[in-house]
PDB file of C-alpha atoms in Angstrom:
ATOM      1  CA  LYS A   1       0.000   0.000   0.000  1.00  0.00           C
ATOM      2  CA  ALA A   2       1.521   3.308  -1.052  1.00  0.00           C
ATOM      3  CA  GLY A   3       2.109   5.865   1.663  1.00  0.00           C
ATOM      4  CA  VAL A   4       1.337   9.549   1.746  1.00  0.00           C
ATOM      5  CA  THR A   5       2.978  11.474  -1.056  1.00  0.00           C
ATOM      6  CA  GLN A   6       3.754  15.163  -1.110  1.00  0.00           C
ATOM      7  CA  THR A   7       5.006  17.363  -3.899  1.00  0.00           C
ATOM      8  CA  PRO A   8       7.227  19.163  -4.345  1.00  0.00           C
ATOM      9  CA  ARG A   9       9.751  17.990  -1.774  1.00  0.00           C
ATOM     10  CA  TYR A  10      11.718  21.227  -1.786  1.00  0.00           C
ATOM     11  CA  LEU A  11      10.749  24.739  -2.740  1.00  0.00           C
ATOM     12  CA  ILE A  12      12.511  28.091  -2.667  1.00  0.00           C
ATOM     13  CA  LYS A  13      10.459  31.244  -2.963  1.00  0.00           C
ATOM     14  CA  THR A  14      10.918  34.932  -2.284  1.00  0.00           C
ATOM     15  CA  ARG A  15       8.895  37.143   0.014  1.00  0.00           C
ATOM     16  CA  GLY A  16       5.574  38.196  -1.415  1.00  0.00           C
ATOM     17  CA  GLN A  17       5.184  35.204  -3.696  1.00  0.00           C
ATOM     18  CA  GLN A  18       2.623  32.504  -3.224  1.00  0.00           C
ATOM     19  CA  VAL A  19       3.039  28.749  -3.141  1.00  0.00           C
ATOM     20  CA  THR A  20       0.868  25.672  -3.578  1.00  0.00           C
ATOM     21  CA  LEU A  21       1.748  22.341  -2.002  1.00  0.00           C
ATOM     22  CA  SER A  22       0.126  19.037  -2.836  1.00  0.00           C
ATOM     23  CA  CYS A  23      -0.655  15.921  -0.821  1.00  0.00           C
ATOM     24  CA  SER A  24      -2.054  12.546  -1.856  1.00  0.00           C
ATOM     25  CA  PRO A  25      -3.288  10.450   1.087  1.00  0.00           C
ATOM     26  CA  ILE A  26      -3.033   6.718   1.571  1.00  0.00           C
ATOM     27  CA  SER A  27      -5.517   4.881  -0.603  1.00  0.00           C
ATOM     28  CA  GLY A  28      -8.794   4.556   1.280  1.00  0.00           C
ATOM     29  CA  HIS A  29      -8.104   7.448   3.618  1.00  0.00           C
ATOM     30  CA  ARG A  30     -10.434  10.357   3.138  1.00  0.00           C
ATOM     31  CA  SER A  31      -9.128  12.736   5.776  1.00  0.00           C
ATOM     32  CA  VAL A  32      -6.077  14.914   5.330  1.00  0.00           C
ATOM     33  CA  SER A  33      -4.491  17.190   7.909  1.00  0.00           C
ATOM     34  CA  TRP A  34      -1.728  19.708   7.361  1.00  0.00           C
ATOM     35  CA  TYR A  35       0.969  20.703   9.840  1.00  0.00           C
ATOM     36  CA  GLN A  36       3.789  23.214   9.882  1.00  0.00           C
ATOM     37  CA  GLN A  37       7.054  22.242  11.563  1.00  0.00           C
ATOM     38  CA  THR A  38       9.667  24.815  12.549  1.00  0.00           C
ATOM     39  CA  PRO A  39      12.595  24.582  14.968  1.00  0.00           C
ATOM     40  CA  GLY A  40      11.085  27.214  17.217  1.00  0.00           C
ATOM     41  CA  GLN A  41       7.423  26.194  17.301  1.00  0.00           C
ATOM     42  CA  GLY A  42       7.604  22.482  16.619  1.00  0.00           C
ATOM     43  CA  LEU A  43       4.697  20.813  14.866  1.00  0.00           C
ATOM     44  CA  GLN A  44       1.592  22.977  14.621  1.00  0.00           C
ATOM     45  CA  PHE A  45      -1.780  22.079  13.174  1.00  0.00           C
ATOM     46  CA  LEU A  46      -2.898  24.066  10.132  1.00  0.00           C
ATOM     47  CA  PHE A  47      -6.180  22.492   9.003  1.00  0.00           C
ATOM     48  CA  GLU A  48      -8.033  19.271   8.340  1.00  0.00           C
ATOM     49  CA  TYR A  49     -10.115  18.256   5.344  1.00  0.00           C
ATOM     50  CA  PHE A  50     -12.640  15.487   4.896  1.00  0.00           C
ATOM     51  CA  SER A  51     -14.835  14.897   1.898  1.00  0.00           C
ATOM     52  CA  GLU A  52     -13.769  18.188   0.315  1.00  0.00           C
ATOM     53  CA  THR A  53     -14.761  20.170   3.429  1.00  0.00           C
ATOM     54  CA  GLN A  54     -12.536  21.907   5.928  1.00  0.00           C
ATOM     55  CA  ARG A  55     -13.462  20.500   9.321  1.00  0.00           C
ATOM     56  CA  ASN A  56     -10.935  22.106  11.571  1.00  0.00           C
ATOM     57  CA  LYS A  57      -8.516  25.006  11.419  1.00  0.00           C
ATOM     58  CA  GLY A  58      -5.516  25.976  13.505  1.00  0.00           C
ATOM     59  CA  ASN A  59      -4.363  29.431  14.555  1.00  0.00           C
ATOM     60  CA  PHE A  60      -2.768  30.569  11.346  1.00  0.00           C
ATOM     61  CA  PRO A  61      -3.496  33.751   9.368  1.00  0.00           C
ATOM     62  CA  GLY A  62      -5.810  33.767   6.391  1.00  0.00           C
ATOM     63  CA  ARG A  63      -2.804  33.674   4.051  1.00  0.00           C
ATOM     64  CA  PHE A  64      -2.826  29.943   4.697  1.00  0.00           C
ATOM     65  CA  SER A  65      -5.609  28.125   2.906  1.00  0.00           C
ATOM     66  CA  GLY A  66      -6.335  24.699   1.578  1.00  0.00           C
ATOM     67  CA  ARG A  67      -8.744  22.546  -0.304  1.00  0.00           C
ATOM     68  CA  GLN A  68      -9.496  18.923  -0.968  1.00  0.00           C
ATOM     69  CA  PHE A  69     -10.595  17.269  -4.168  1.00  0.00           C
ATOM     70  CA  SER A  70     -13.080  14.474  -4.762  1.00  0.00           C
ATOM     71  CA  ASN A  71     -10.236  11.932  -4.977  1.00  0.00           C
ATOM     72  CA  SER A  72      -9.110  13.021  -1.451  1.00  0.00           C
ATOM     73  CA  ARG A  73      -5.973  14.723  -2.727  1.00  0.00           C
ATOM     74  CA  SER A  74      -5.386  17.985  -0.948  1.00  0.00           C
ATOM     75  CA  GLU A  75      -3.557  21.206  -1.647  1.00  0.00           C
ATOM     76  CA  MET A  76      -2.520  23.997   0.627  1.00  0.00           C
ATOM     77  CA  ASN A  77      -1.716  27.499  -0.482  1.00  0.00           C
ATOM     78  CA  VAL A  78       0.274  30.213   1.204  1.00  0.00           C
ATOM     79  CA  SER A  79      -0.047  33.686  -0.256  1.00  0.00           C
ATOM     80  CA  THR A  80       2.156  36.717   0.269  1.00  0.00           C
ATOM     81  CA  LEU A  81       4.987  34.646   1.677  1.00  0.00           C
ATOM     82  CA  GLU A  82       6.945  35.914   4.655  1.00  0.00           C
ATOM     83  CA  LEU A  83      10.374  34.862   5.873  1.00  0.00           C
ATOM     84  CA  GLY A  84       8.738  33.204   8.875  1.00  0.00           C
ATOM     85  CA  ASP A  85       6.833  30.837   6.609  1.00  0.00           C
ATOM     86  CA  SER A  86      10.040  28.906   5.996  1.00  0.00           C
ATOM     87  CA  ALA A  87       9.265  25.482   7.421  1.00  0.00           C
ATOM     88  CA  LEU A  88       8.647  21.841   6.750  1.00  0.00           C
ATOM     89  CA  TYR A  89       5.014  21.409   5.740  1.00  0.00           C
ATOM     90  CA  LEU A  90       3.677  17.988   6.564  1.00  0.00           C
ATOM     91  CA  CYS A  91       0.540  16.329   5.377  1.00  0.00           C
ATOM     92  CA  ALA A  92      -1.050  13.530   7.400  1.00  0.00           C
ATOM     93  CA  SER A  93      -3.531  10.989   6.158  1.00  0.00           C
ATOM     94  CA  HIS A  94      -6.102   9.288   8.360  1.00  0.00           C
ATOM     95  CA  ARG A  95      -9.299   7.285   8.207  1.00  0.00           C
ATOM     96  CA  ASP A  96     -12.877   8.417   8.547  1.00  0.00           C
ATOM     97  CA  ARG A  97     -14.269   9.551  11.871  1.00  0.00           C
ATOM     98  CA  GLY A  98     -16.339   6.415  12.205  1.00  0.00           C
ATOM     99  CA  SER A  99     -13.206   4.305  12.328  1.00  0.00           C
ATOM    100  CA  SER A 100     -11.711   3.278  15.669  1.00  0.00           C
ATOM    101  CA  SER A 101      -8.291   4.095  14.246  1.00  0.00           C
ATOM    102  CA  TYR A 102      -9.358   7.543  13.083  1.00  0.00           C
ATOM    103  CA  ASN A 103      -6.728   9.365  15.088  1.00  0.00           C
ATOM    104  CA  GLU A 104      -3.844   7.339  13.715  1.00  0.00           C
ATOM    105  CA  GLN A 105      -2.308   9.880  11.396  1.00  0.00           C
ATOM    106  CA  PHE A 106       0.390   8.894   8.938  1.00  0.00           C
ATOM    107  CA  PHE A 107       2.702  11.563   7.664  1.00  0.00           C
ATOM    108  CA  GLY A 108       4.072  12.181   4.222  1.00  0.00           C
ATOM    109  CA  PRO A 109       7.725  13.121   3.640  1.00  0.00           C
ATOM    110  CA  GLY A 110       6.917  16.824   3.762  1.00  0.00           C
ATOM    111  CA  THR A 111       7.679  19.832   1.621  1.00  0.00           C
ATOM    112  CA  ARG A 112      10.555  21.957   2.816  1.00  0.00           C
ATOM    113  CA  LEU A 113       9.778  25.553   1.954  1.00  0.00           C
ATOM    114  CA  THR A 114      12.466  28.212   2.111  1.00  0.00           C
ATOM    115  CA  VAL A 115      11.440  31.838   1.780  1.00  0.00           C
ATOM    116  CA  LEU A 116      14.229  34.263   0.865  1.00  0.00           C
TER     117      LEU A 116
ATOM    118  CA  GLU B   1      -5.931  25.200  24.789  1.00  0.00           C
ATOM    119  CA  ASP B   2      -4.502  21.701  24.543  1.00  0.00           C
ATOM    120  CA  LYS B   3      -0.965  21.297  25.817  1.00  0.00           C
ATOM    121  CA  VAL B   4       1.701  18.579  25.716  1.00  0.00           C
ATOM    122  CA  VAL B   5       4.945  18.615  27.676  1.00  0.00           C
ATOM    123  CA  GLN B   6       7.710  16.112  27.093  1.00  0.00           C
ATOM    124  CA  SER B   7      10.715  15.347  29.216  1.00  0.00           C
ATOM    125  CA  PRO B   8      13.602  15.177  29.134  1.00  0.00           C
ATOM    126  CA  LEU B   9      14.322  17.507  26.226  1.00  0.00           C
ATOM    127  CA  SER B  10      17.343  15.454  25.290  1.00  0.00           C
ATOM    128  CA  LEU B  11      19.043  12.309  26.391  1.00  0.00           C
ATOM    129  CA  VAL B  12      22.328  10.575  25.608  1.00  0.00           C
ATOM    130  CA  VAL B  13      22.654   6.889  26.457  1.00  0.00           C
ATOM    131  CA  HIS B  14      24.928   4.003  25.613  1.00  0.00           C
ATOM    132  CA  GLU B  15      23.873   1.212  23.361  1.00  0.00           C
ATOM    133  CA  GLY B  16      22.129  -1.457  25.388  1.00  0.00           C
ATOM    134  CA  ASP B  17      20.693   0.937  27.954  1.00  0.00           C
ATOM    135  CA  THR B  18      16.984   1.209  28.701  1.00  0.00           C
ATOM    136  CA  VAL B  19      15.356   4.615  28.414  1.00  0.00           C
ATOM    137  CA  THR B  20      12.045   6.074  29.526  1.00  0.00           C
ATOM    138  CA  LEU B  21      10.574   9.110  27.846  1.00  0.00           C
ATOM    139  CA  ASN B  22       7.790  11.081  29.477  1.00  0.00           C
ATOM    140  CA  CYS B  23       4.781  12.918  28.154  1.00  0.00           C
ATOM    141  CA  SER B  24       2.177  14.840  30.121  1.00  0.00           C
ATOM    142  CA  TYR B  25      -0.853  16.508  28.625  1.00  0.00           C
ATOM    143  CA  GLU B  26      -3.817  18.766  29.106  1.00  0.00           C
ATOM    144  CA  VAL B  27      -6.570  18.281  26.585  1.00  0.00           C
ATOM    145  CA  THR B  28     -10.307  18.866  26.390  1.00  0.00           C
ATOM    146  CA  ASN B  29     -12.207  15.602  25.951  1.00  0.00           C
ATOM    147  CA  PHE B  30      -9.207  13.328  25.554  1.00  0.00           C
ATOM    148  CA  ARG B  31      -9.488  10.830  22.718  1.00  0.00           C
ATOM    149  CA  SER B  32      -6.006   9.476  22.123  1.00  0.00           C
ATOM    150  CA  LEU B  33      -2.284   9.896  22.693  1.00  0.00           C
ATOM    151  CA  LEU B  34       0.169   9.085  19.958  1.00  0.00           C
ATOM    152  CA  TRP B  35       3.915   8.526  19.851  1.00  0.00           C
ATOM    153  CA  TYR B  36       5.996   9.237  16.771  1.00  0.00           C
ATOM    154  CA  LYS B  37       9.668   8.801  15.911  1.00  0.00           C
ATOM    155  CA  GLN B  38      11.267  11.457  13.754  1.00  0.00           C
ATOM    156  CA  GLU B  39      14.662  11.115  12.172  1.00  0.00           C
ATOM    157  CA  LYS B  40      15.764  13.407   9.365  1.00  0.00           C
ATOM    158  CA  LYS B  41      12.385  13.196   7.746  1.00  0.00           C
ATOM    159  CA  ALA B  42       8.681  13.034   8.549  1.00  0.00           C
ATOM    160  CA  PRO B  43       7.406  11.539  11.814  1.00  0.00           C
ATOM    161  CA  THR B  44       6.863   7.799  11.767  1.00  0.00           C
ATOM    162  CA  PHE B  45       3.888   6.457  13.708  1.00  0.00           C
ATOM    163  CA  LEU B  46       4.759   4.229  16.683  1.00  0.00           C
ATOM    164  CA  PHE B  47       1.742   3.814  18.940  1.00  0.00           C
ATOM    165  CA  MET B  48      -1.711   5.136  19.636  1.00  0.00           C
ATOM    166  CA  LEU B  49      -3.119   4.833  23.154  1.00  0.00           C
ATOM    167  CA  THR B  50      -6.731   5.353  24.095  1.00  0.00           C
ATOM    168  CA  SER B  51      -8.981   4.788  27.071  1.00  0.00           C
ATOM    169  CA  SER B  52      -9.611   1.287  25.765  1.00  0.00           C
ATOM    170  CA  GLY B  53      -5.994   0.574  24.929  1.00  0.00           C
ATOM    171  CA  ILE B  54      -3.664   1.939  27.564  1.00  0.00           C
ATOM    172  CA  GLU B  55      -0.683  -0.310  26.860  1.00  0.00           C
ATOM    173  CA  LYS B  56       1.063  -1.039  23.599  1.00  0.00           C
ATOM    174  CA  LYS B  57       4.206  -2.987  22.815  1.00  0.00           C
ATOM    175  CA  SER B  58       6.194  -3.571  19.686  1.00  0.00           C
ATOM    176  CA  GLY B  59       9.535  -5.277  19.937  1.00  0.00           C
ATOM    177  CA  ARG B  60      11.807  -3.293  22.205  1.00  0.00           C
ATOM    178  CA  LEU B  61       9.374  -0.373  22.419  1.00  0.00           C
ATOM    179  CA  SER B  62       6.435  -0.161  24.779  1.00  0.00           C
ATOM    180  CA  SER B  63       4.141   2.574  25.994  1.00  0.00           C
ATOM    181  CA  ILE B  64       1.662   3.057  28.798  1.00  0.00           C
ATOM    182  CA  LEU B  65      -1.056   5.641  29.251  1.00  0.00           C
ATOM    183  CA  ASP B  66      -1.956   6.850  32.739  1.00  0.00           C
ATOM    184  CA  LYS B  67      -5.293   8.619  32.373  1.00  0.00           C
ATOM    185  CA  LYS B  68      -5.414   9.506  36.039  1.00  0.00           C
ATOM    186  CA  GLU B  69      -2.063  11.283  35.913  1.00  0.00           C
ATOM    187  CA  LEU B  70      -2.661  12.582  32.372  1.00  0.00           C
ATOM    188  CA  SER B  71       0.630  11.204  31.210  1.00  0.00           C
ATOM    189  CA  SER B  72       2.318   8.533  29.187  1.00  0.00           C
ATOM    190  CA  ILE B  73       5.718   6.918  29.040  1.00  0.00           C
ATOM    191  CA  LEU B  74       7.596   5.396  26.142  1.00  0.00           C
ATOM    192  CA  ASN B  75      10.132   2.743  27.064  1.00  0.00           C
ATOM    193  CA  ILE B  76      12.903   1.549  24.818  1.00  0.00           C
ATOM    194  CA  THR B  77      14.913  -1.434  26.018  1.00  0.00           C
ATOM    195  CA  ALA B  78      18.307  -2.587  24.734  1.00  0.00           C
ATOM    196  CA  THR B  79      18.743   0.643  22.799  1.00  0.00           C
ATOM    197  CA  GLN B  80      20.554   0.639  19.471  1.00  0.00           C
ATOM    198  CA  THR B  81      22.169   3.445  17.504  1.00  0.00           C
ATOM    199  CA  GLY B  82      19.248   3.233  15.101  1.00  0.00           C
ATOM    200  CA  ASP B  83      16.974   4.403  17.917  1.00  0.00           C
ATOM    201  CA  SER B  84      18.623   7.827  17.780  1.00  0.00           C
ATOM    202  CA  ALA B  85      15.875  10.237  16.819  1.00  0.00           C
ATOM    203  CA  ILE B  86      13.428  12.775  18.150  1.00  0.00           C
ATOM    204  CA  TYR B  87      10.444  11.143  19.833  1.00  0.00           C
ATOM    205  CA  LEU B  88       7.248  13.125  19.617  1.00  0.00           C
ATOM    206  CA  CYS B  89       4.160  12.788  21.751  1.00  0.00           C
ATOM    207  CA  ALA B  90       0.813  14.122  20.532  1.00  0.00           C
ATOM    208  CA  VAL B  91      -2.730  14.165  21.850  1.00  0.00           C
ATOM    209  CA  SER B  92      -6.118  14.575  20.236  1.00  0.00           C
ATOM    210  CA  GLY B  93      -9.244  15.839  21.906  1.00  0.00           C
ATOM    211  CA  THR B  94     -12.669  16.722  20.619  1.00  0.00           C
ATOM    212  CA  ALA B  95     -11.304  17.686  17.239  1.00  0.00           C
ATOM    213  CA  SER B  96      -9.081  15.352  15.318  1.00  0.00           C
ATOM    214  CA  LYS B  97      -6.163  17.755  15.254  1.00  0.00           C
ATOM    215  CA  LEU B  98      -3.026  16.580  16.976  1.00  0.00           C
ATOM    216  CA  THR B  99      -1.287  18.788  19.506  1.00  0.00           C
ATOM    217  CA  PHE B 100       2.394  17.909  19.681  1.00  0.00           C
ATOM    218  CA  GLY B 101       5.004  18.268  22.359  1.00  0.00           C
ATOM    219  CA  THR B 102       8.418  19.651  21.479  1.00  0.00           C
ATOM    220  CA  GLY B 103       9.892  16.178  21.525  1.00  0.00           C
ATOM    221  CA  THR B 104      12.708  14.343  23.260  1.00  0.00           C
ATOM    222  CA  ARG B 105      15.946  14.076  21.346  1.00  0.00           C
ATOM    223  CA  LEU B 106      17.520  10.681  22.018  1.00  0.00           C
ATOM    224  CA  GLN B 107      21.095   9.936  21.069  1.00  0.00           C
ATOM    225  CA  VAL B 108      22.402   6.399  21.459  1.00  0.00           C
ATOM    226  CA  THR B 109      26.179   6.081  21.441  1.00  0.00           C
ATOM    227  CA  LEU B 110      28.404   3.043  21.022  1.00  0.00           C
TER     228      LEU B 110
END
């Protein structure tokens, strides 16, 4: 069974630009969560999507947005990039809420974003 | 706001030693506690503990959840250099989002 895939793996952007990151969950998983990991703040929750709907959102500014497609693939977008957005962006795949293993989240390899 | 505190922040042991990593939490409507191992890449899932499954074991790794003390421990016996990593503890409450601790950095030396 293929794991979570994320593209691109590395990205370099300049301040003010925008970026789109992509995540494909494990086959059969319909929920996708996004996290930002930085040395200073650790892993922080961005948002969660299920069945093309955002179900939960963390404490990030509106520049951070996401969406999910009918095939469960998800994208996140960051507009007007700032230096502080440099981080490892991780996508996690998990089962439906009705599943007893719903909270088991499996991470993709991440996209390392550098903002210059 | 949900909160997870891990201790120690870092640890250096010799190969063959046994280590215990600690995690304490505050969460609204606790659902589960998860342990992850992170090397130079994304976190790898180790265990999930819930009210109905407070002990888990896999090889040399084991974990226990103490719901009364709002804490968990991760034990690693007969450590190997390949166990060197950051170990992350996370909890989920009413929402499915995971709140992570800052991790314990474990270094196993020869």
